[in-house]
Coordinates of C-alpha atoms in Angstrom, one line a residue:
M1380 CA -12.9 100.4 88.7
L1381 CA -10.7 103.5 88.4
I1382 CA -11.4 106.0 85.7
Q1383 CA -8.6 108.5 85.5
G1384 CA -8.9 111.5 83.2
V1385 CA -6.2 113.6 81.7
R1386 CA -6.2 117.2 82.9
D1387 CA -9.9 118.1 83.1
L1388 CA -11.5 114.7 83.2
L1389 CA -12.9 113.1 86.3
F1390 CA -11.5 110.7 88.8
V1391 CA -13.9 107.9 89.9
E1392 CA -13.0 105.0 92.1
R1393 CA -15.6 102.2 92.5
S1394 CA -15.6 100.0 95.6
P1395 CA -16.2 96.3 95.0
G1396 CA -20.0 95.7 94.7
V1397 CA -21.1 99.2 93.5
P1398 CA -23.4 98.6 90.5
D1399 CA -22.0 99.6 87.1
D1400 CA -25.3 101.6 86.4
A1401 CA -24.4 103.9 89.4
V1402 CA -20.9 104.5 88.0
R1403 CA -22.3 105.0 84.5
D1404 CA -24.9 107.5 85.7
I1405 CA -22.3 109.6 87.5
L1406 CA -20.2 109.8 84.3
L1407 CA -23.1 110.6 82.1
F1408 CA -24.3 113.3 84.4
T1409 CA -20.7 114.8 84.7
M1410 CA -20.3 114.8 80.9
F1411 CA -23.5 116.6 80.6
M1412 CA -22.4 119.3 83.0
F1413 CA -19.1 119.5 81.2
N1414 CA -20.8 120.0 77.9
L1415 CA -23.2 122.5 79.5
F1416 CA -20.4 124.8 80.8
N1417 CA -17.8 124.0 78.2
S1418 CA -14.1 123.2 78.3
R1419 CA -11.6 123.9 80.9
S1420 CA -13.7 122.7 83.9
S1421 CA -12.6 120.7 86.9
T1422 CA -14.9 118.6 89.0
S1423 CA -15.0 118.0 92.7
I1424 CA -17.4 115.3 93.9
Q1425 CA -18.3 114.4 97.4
E1426 CA -20.5 111.4 98.3
E1427 CA -22.7 111.4 101.3
G1428 CA -24.9 108.5 102.3
S1429 CA -27.1 107.1 104.9
G1430 CA -29.5 104.1 104.8
S1431 CA -30.2 103.3 101.1
E1432 CA -29.7 106.8 99.6
W1433 CA -26.5 108.0 98.1
R1434 CA -26.0 111.7 97.2
A1435 CA -23.2 112.9 94.9
F1436 CA -22.4 116.6 95.1
F1437 CA -20.8 118.2 92.0
T1438 CA -19.0 121.4 92.0
F1439 CA -17.8 122.7 88.7
Q1440 CA -15.1 125.3 88.5
Y1441 CA -14.7 127.1 85.2
M1442 CA -11.8 129.5 84.4
D1443 CA -11.7 131.8 81.5
K1444 CA -9.5 135.0 81.2
G1445 CA -8.9 135.0 85.0
V1446 CA -12.7 134.8 85.9
M1447 CA -13.8 131.8 87.9
G1448 CA -17.3 130.7 88.3
R1449 CA -18.9 127.9 90.2
W1450 CA -22.0 125.9 89.4
S1451 CA -23.5 123.1 91.5
A1452 CA -25.8 120.4 90.9
F1453 CA -27.3 117.5 93.0
F1454 CA -27.8 114.0 91.7
R1455 CA -29.5 111.3 93.7
F1456 CA -29.3 107.6 93.5
L1457 CA -32.0 105.7 95.3
S1458 CA -32.0 102.0 96.4
L1459 CA -28.2 101.8 96.5
P1460 CA -27.6 100.3 99.9
L1461 CA -25.0 101.9 102.1
P1462 CA -22.7 101.3 103.8
S1463 CA -22.8 97.5 103.2
I1464 CA -21.4 97.6 99.5
M1465 CA -19.1 100.6 99.9
T1466 CA -15.9 99.9 101.7
Q1467 CA -14.2 103.2 100.9
R1468 CA -15.0 106.5 99.2
D1469 CA -16.4 105.9 95.7
V1470 CA -15.3 109.3 94.5
I1471 CA -12.0 111.0 95.1
I1472 CA -12.5 114.7 96.0
R1473 CA -10.4 117.1 94.0
M1474 CA -10.1 120.2 96.0
K1475 CA -8.3 123.3 95.3
T1476 CA -4.6 123.3 95.8
I1477 CA -2.0 126.2 96.1
Q1478 CA 1.4 126.0 94.5
L1479 CA 4.3 126.7 96.9
N1480 CA 7.4 128.5 95.9
N1481 CA 9.2 125.3 95.0
G1482 CA 6.4 124.0 92.8
V1483 CA 4.9 121.6 95.3
E1484 CA 1.0 121.6 95.2
M1485 CA -0.6 121.8 98.7
P1486 CA -4.4 121.3 99.5
A1487 CA -5.9 124.7 100.3
L1488 CA -7.8 123.2 103.3
G1489 CA -6.4 120.7 105.8
F1490 CA -7.2 119.1 109.1
G1491 CA -5.5 120.0 112.4
V1492 CA -4.9 117.6 115.4
F1493 CA -3.8 120.1 118.1
R1494 CA -4.3 118.6 121.5
L1495 CA -5.7 115.2 120.4
S1496 CA -4.4 112.2 122.2
P1497 CA -2.7 109.6 120.1
A1498 CA -5.6 107.2 120.2
E1499 CA -8.2 109.9 119.6
C1500 CA -6.0 111.4 116.9
E1501 CA -5.9 108.1 114.9
R1502 CA -9.6 108.0 114.9
C1503 CA -10.1 111.6 114.0
V1504 CA -7.5 111.4 111.1
L1505 CA -9.3 108.3 109.7
D1506 CA -12.6 110.0 110.0
A1507 CA -11.1 113.3 108.3
I1508 CA -9.5 111.2 105.5
E1509 CA -12.8 109.3 104.9
T1510 CA -14.6 112.7 104.9
G1511 CA -12.3 113.9 102.2
Y1512 CA -9.4 115.6 103.7
R1513 CA -6.0 115.0 102.2
S1514 CA -3.8 117.5 104.3
I1515 CA -3.0 116.6 107.9
D1516 CA -1.3 119.1 110.2
T1517 CA 0.5 117.7 113.3
A1518 CA 3.7 118.6 115.3
Q1519 CA 6.2 117.0 117.6
D1520 CA 4.8 119.0 120.5
Y1521 CA 1.2 117.7 119.9
Q1522 CA 2.6 114.3 121.0
N1523 CA 0.3 112.5 118.5
E1524 CA 2.4 111.9 115.5
E1525 CA 2.1 108.2 116.2
G1526 CA -1.6 108.6 115.9
V1527 CA -1.3 110.3 112.6
G1528 CA 1.1 107.6 111.4
A1529 CA -1.2 104.8 112.4
A1530 CA -4.1 106.5 110.5
I1531 CA -2.3 107.1 107.4
S1532 CA -1.0 103.6 107.3
K1533 CA -4.6 102.2 107.7
C1534 CA -6.6 104.6 105.6
G1535 CA -6.0 102.9 102.2
I1536 CA -5.1 106.1 100.5
P1537 CA -1.8 106.1 98.7
R1538 CA 0.8 108.1 100.4
D1539 CA 1.4 110.4 97.5
Q1540 CA -2.3 111.5 97.7
L1541 CA -1.8 112.7 101.3
F1542 CA -0.1 115.9 102.4
I1543 CA 1.5 115.5 105.9
T1544 CA 2.8 118.5 107.9
T1545 CA 4.8 118.3 111.1
K1546 CA 6.9 120.8 113.1
V1547 CA 10.2 120.6 115.1
W1548 CA 9.8 121.7 118.7
I1549 CA 11.8 124.0 120.8
S1550 CA 13.3 121.2 122.9
N1551 CA 14.8 119.8 119.6
A1552 CA 16.2 123.1 118.5
G1553 CA 19.7 123.2 117.0
E1554 CA 21.0 121.4 113.9
Q1555 CA 22.1 118.1 115.4
R1556 CA 19.1 117.6 117.8
A1557 CA 16.6 118.8 115.1
A1558 CA 18.1 116.3 112.6
L1559 CA 17.6 113.4 115.1
S1560 CA 14.1 114.5 115.8
I1561 CA 13.1 114.7 112.2
D1562 CA 14.0 111.0 111.8
E1563 CA 12.1 110.3 114.9
S1564 CA 9.0 112.1 113.5
L1565 CA 9.2 110.1 110.3
R1566 CA 9.4 106.9 112.3
K1567 CA 6.3 107.8 114.3
L1568 CA 4.5 108.9 111.1
R1569 CA 5.4 105.7 109.4
T1570 CA 6.6 107.5 106.3
D1571 CA 9.9 108.2 104.5
Y1572 CA 9.1 111.9 104.0
V1573 CA 6.8 114.6 105.1
D1574 CA 5.3 117.0 102.7
L1575 CA 5.9 120.1 104.8
L1576 CA 8.3 120.6 107.8
L1577 CA 8.1 123.7 110.0
V1578 CA 10.1 125.4 112.8
H1579 CA 7.3 125.4 115.3
E1580 CA 8.4 128.4 117.4
P1581 CA 10.8 131.3 117.0
Y1582 CA 12.8 130.4 120.2
G1583 CA 16.0 128.6 120.7
D1584 CA 18.5 127.8 118.0
C1585 CA 16.1 128.1 115.3
Y1586 CA 18.8 128.8 112.7
G1587 CA 20.4 125.4 113.5
T1588 CA 17.0 123.9 113.3
Y1589 CA 16.3 125.4 109.9
R1590 CA 19.7 124.2 108.6
A1591 CA 18.7 120.6 109.6
M1592 CA 15.4 121.1 107.8
E1593 CA 17.3 122.2 104.7
K1594 CA 19.4 119.1 104.8
A1595 CA 16.3 117.0 105.3
Y1596 CA 14.8 118.8 102.3
Q1597 CA 17.9 118.2 100.2
A1598 CA 17.8 114.5 101.3
G1599 CA 14.1 114.0 100.3
K1600 CA 12.9 113.7 103.8
A1601 CA 10.7 116.8 103.3
R1602 CA 9.1 118.1 100.1
A1603 CA 8.9 121.7 101.5
I1604 CA 10.1 123.6 104.6
G1605 CA 9.0 126.7 106.3
L1606 CA 8.1 128.5 109.7
S1607 CA 5.5 128.8 112.3
N1608 CA 4.8 131.7 114.4
F1609 CA 7.6 133.8 113.1
Y1610 CA 6.7 137.5 112.8
N1611 CA 8.4 140.5 111.1
V1612 CA 12.2 140.7 111.6
R1613 CA 12.3 137.1 112.8
F1614 CA 10.8 135.9 109.5
I1615 CA 13.0 138.2 107.5
D1616 CA 16.2 137.1 109.2
I1617 CA 15.6 133.5 108.4
A1618 CA 14.4 134.2 104.9
E1619 CA 17.4 136.3 104.0
H1620 CA 20.1 134.2 105.5
M1621 CA 19.1 130.7 104.7
D1622 CA 19.5 129.0 101.3
V1623 CA 16.0 127.6 101.0
K1624 CA 13.3 130.3 101.4
P1625 CA 10.4 129.3 103.6
A1626 CA 7.6 127.8 101.5
V1627 CA 5.0 128.3 104.1
L1628 CA 4.5 130.5 107.2
Q1629 CA 1.8 129.3 109.6
L1630 CA 0.3 132.0 111.8
E1631 CA -2.9 132.4 113.8
T1632 CA -5.1 133.7 111.1
H1633 CA -8.8 134.2 111.1
V1634 CA -11.4 136.9 110.3
F1635 CA -10.5 138.8 113.4
A1636 CA -6.7 138.5 112.8
Q1637 CA -6.3 138.7 109.1
Q1638 CA -2.5 139.1 109.1
K1639 CA -2.6 141.8 106.4
A1640 CA 0.9 143.1 107.2
M1641 CA 2.6 139.7 107.3
R1642 CA 0.7 138.6 104.0
A1643 CA 2.4 141.6 102.4
L1644 CA 5.7 140.9 103.9
I1645 CA 6.0 137.3 102.9
R1646 CA 4.7 137.8 99.5
D1647 CA 8.2 139.0 98.3
Y1648 CA 9.5 135.6 99.2
G1649 CA 6.8 133.5 97.6
T1650 CA 5.9 132.2 100.9
R1651 CA 2.3 131.0 101.4
L1652 CA 0.2 131.6 104.6
M1653 CA -1.1 128.7 106.5
A1654 CA -3.9 129.5 109.2
W1655 CA -3.8 127.9 112.6
G1656 CA -6.9 128.7 114.7
P1657 CA -9.0 129.6 111.6
L1658 CA -12.2 129.7 113.6
A1659 CA -10.6 131.9 116.3
Q1660 CA -11.0 128.9 118.6
G1661 CA -14.5 130.2 119.1
R1662 CA -13.3 133.4 120.8
H1663 CA -14.6 136.9 120.3
G1664 CA -18.1 135.6 119.6
F1665 CA -17.0 133.9 116.4
F1666 CA -20.1 131.5 116.2
E1667 CA -22.5 134.2 117.1
N1668 CA -21.0 137.0 114.8
E1669 CA -23.9 138.7 113.0
T1670 CA -21.7 139.8 110.0
L1671 CA -20.8 136.1 109.2
K1672 CA -24.4 135.0 110.0
A1673 CA -25.8 137.5 107.6
I1674 CA -23.5 136.4 104.9
G1675 CA -24.0 132.7 105.5
A1676 CA -27.8 133.2 105.4
K1677 CA -27.5 134.1 101.7
Y1678 CA -25.8 130.9 100.9
G1679 CA -27.2 128.6 103.5
K1680 CA -23.8 128.3 105.3
T1681 CA -22.6 128.5 108.8
N1682 CA -20.2 131.1 110.3
A1683 CA -17.4 128.5 110.1
Q1684 CA -18.0 127.8 106.5
V1685 CA -18.1 131.5 105.6
A1686 CA -14.9 132.1 107.4
L1687 CA -13.1 129.1 105.9
N1688 CA -14.3 130.0 102.4
W1689 CA -13.0 133.5 102.8
L1690 CA -9.6 132.3 104.0
V1691 CA -9.3 129.9 101.0
S1692 CA -10.4 132.8 98.6
Q1693 CA -7.4 134.7 99.9
D1694 CA -5.1 131.8 99.1
I1695 CA -4.6 131.2 102.8
M1696 CA -4.5 127.5 103.8
P1697 CA -6.6 126.9 107.0
V1698 CA -6.3 123.8 109.1
P1699 CA -9.6 123.6 111.3
K1700 CA -9.6 121.0 114.0
T1701 CA -12.7 119.2 115.4
S1702 CA -13.2 115.6 116.8
H1703 CA -16.7 115.5 115.4
K1704 CA -17.1 113.8 112.0
E1705 CA -20.2 115.9 111.1
R1706 CA -18.2 119.1 111.7
M1707 CA -15.3 117.7 109.6
A1708 CA -17.8 117.3 106.7
S1709 CA -19.3 120.7 107.3
N1710 CA -15.9 122.5 107.4
L1711 CA -15.0 120.8 104.1
D1712 CA -18.2 121.8 102.4
I1713 CA -17.2 125.3 101.3
S1714 CA -16.6 125.0 97.6
D1715 CA -20.1 125.5 96.3
F1716 CA -20.4 129.1 96.9
E1717 CA -18.4 132.3 96.1
L1718 CA -18.3 135.2 98.3
S1719 CA -19.2 138.5 96.6
S1720 CA -17.0 141.6 96.8
E1721 CA -19.5 143.1 99.3
D1722 CA -19.2 140.0 101.4
K1723 CA -15.4 140.2 101.4
E1724 CA -15.4 144.0 102.3
A1725 CA -17.8 143.2 105.2
I1726 CA -15.3 140.4 106.4
A1727 CA -12.4 142.8 106.0
R1728 CA -14.1 145.2 108.5
L1729 CA -14.0 142.4 111.1
D1730 CA -10.2 142.5 111.4
Q1731 CA -9.1 143.6 114.9
G1732 CA -5.4 144.0 113.7
E1733 CA -4.1 141.9 116.6
K1734 CA -3.9 138.3 117.6
L1735 CA -6.5 136.8 120.0
I1736 CA -4.7 133.7 121.2
N1737 CA -1.0 134.2 121.4
D1738 CA 1.3 137.2 120.6
F1739 CA 4.6 135.5 119.6
N1740 CA 6.0 138.9 118.5
N1741 CA 5.7 141.0 121.6
D1742 CA 4.8 138.8 124.6
T1743 CA 7.9 138.4 126.7
D1744 CA 6.1 136.5 129.3
L1745 CA 5.0 133.9 126.7
A1746 CA 8.6 133.7 125.4
Q1747 CA 10.1 133.1 128.9
K1748 CA 7.5 130.3 129.5
F1749 CA 8.4 128.6 126.2
L1750 CA 12.0 128.8 127.1
G1751 CA 11.4 127.3 130.5
L1752 CA 12.3 130.4 132.4
K1753 CA 8.8 130.7 133.9
P1754 CA 6.2 128.1 134.9
W1755 CA 3.1 127.9 132.9
N1756 CA 0.7 128.1 135.8

């Protein structure tokens, strides 16, 4: 059973064996909430279940004259056995999307697979998709595109409901080599196209790489293209001299490195910021930070949830990584609270104004290592 609404209505997909009464109750409750909060609402629903209890979590977003409010409600269904009668998610999560400069809609929150082995990557991506993620971020250098491809071919979610990002590595720099590597990435990912294709690092013939990506974009092999780890003049040079403006720039971005200058710079090009390392890889006492703890205590949220909520509220698209399914769910559970202006001001004061992980803009030693001029150890 698939009930697909127009514009503001609800998407509900029922697995075989789910009682009609359960689906009916979901719809009745949702319509009640629609009526309560009046038109122009959108609904995000996430199911959680264990044993014989199923819980549907509803988040309602209401927009009027530029003001957004959120209301949440819990509805419980007892004596609905799980997981025996549910072979896939019964409700499709509709999460916030951000429009890129070419009109493509990208999920605001994604799942990263940095340093996961292909086998572990397949399992994690399957878990992430089952949890509700629809955006997956990989790269040629991660050496796990095959794992992502295996997962998306097995997950049962239509390809057009997934958003897949990959990146061209330095060893494939240059127009000809990059073009061949893009086709190889598509083969490994088991797809005819990626949704986002990035130049991974600002080294080597990145101009030739970008030209190859422009051709891939024009050929329908990529729905959008952009850059990763390009700062200041490197970003401007590409943006000014290539035909297709970067749709996305992926940088280390978190509460301690808020990228205020780069956010201002890329705004003129309509480029959106995507955050790798959105939890600062646990550095700088991230998980013990008292400011984040105090904010989280008001909403019953963790430091990670507060930080991810803040990023999304800034229209920054984070791609947190974890191999634990419960943390995947926790990282995704950020849409049922809204940070106050005081919360955001407190988080703004956490900014260190510098990167904690890698400085691609000024670290010559790092550049020499990436280019093979120095050993990594």
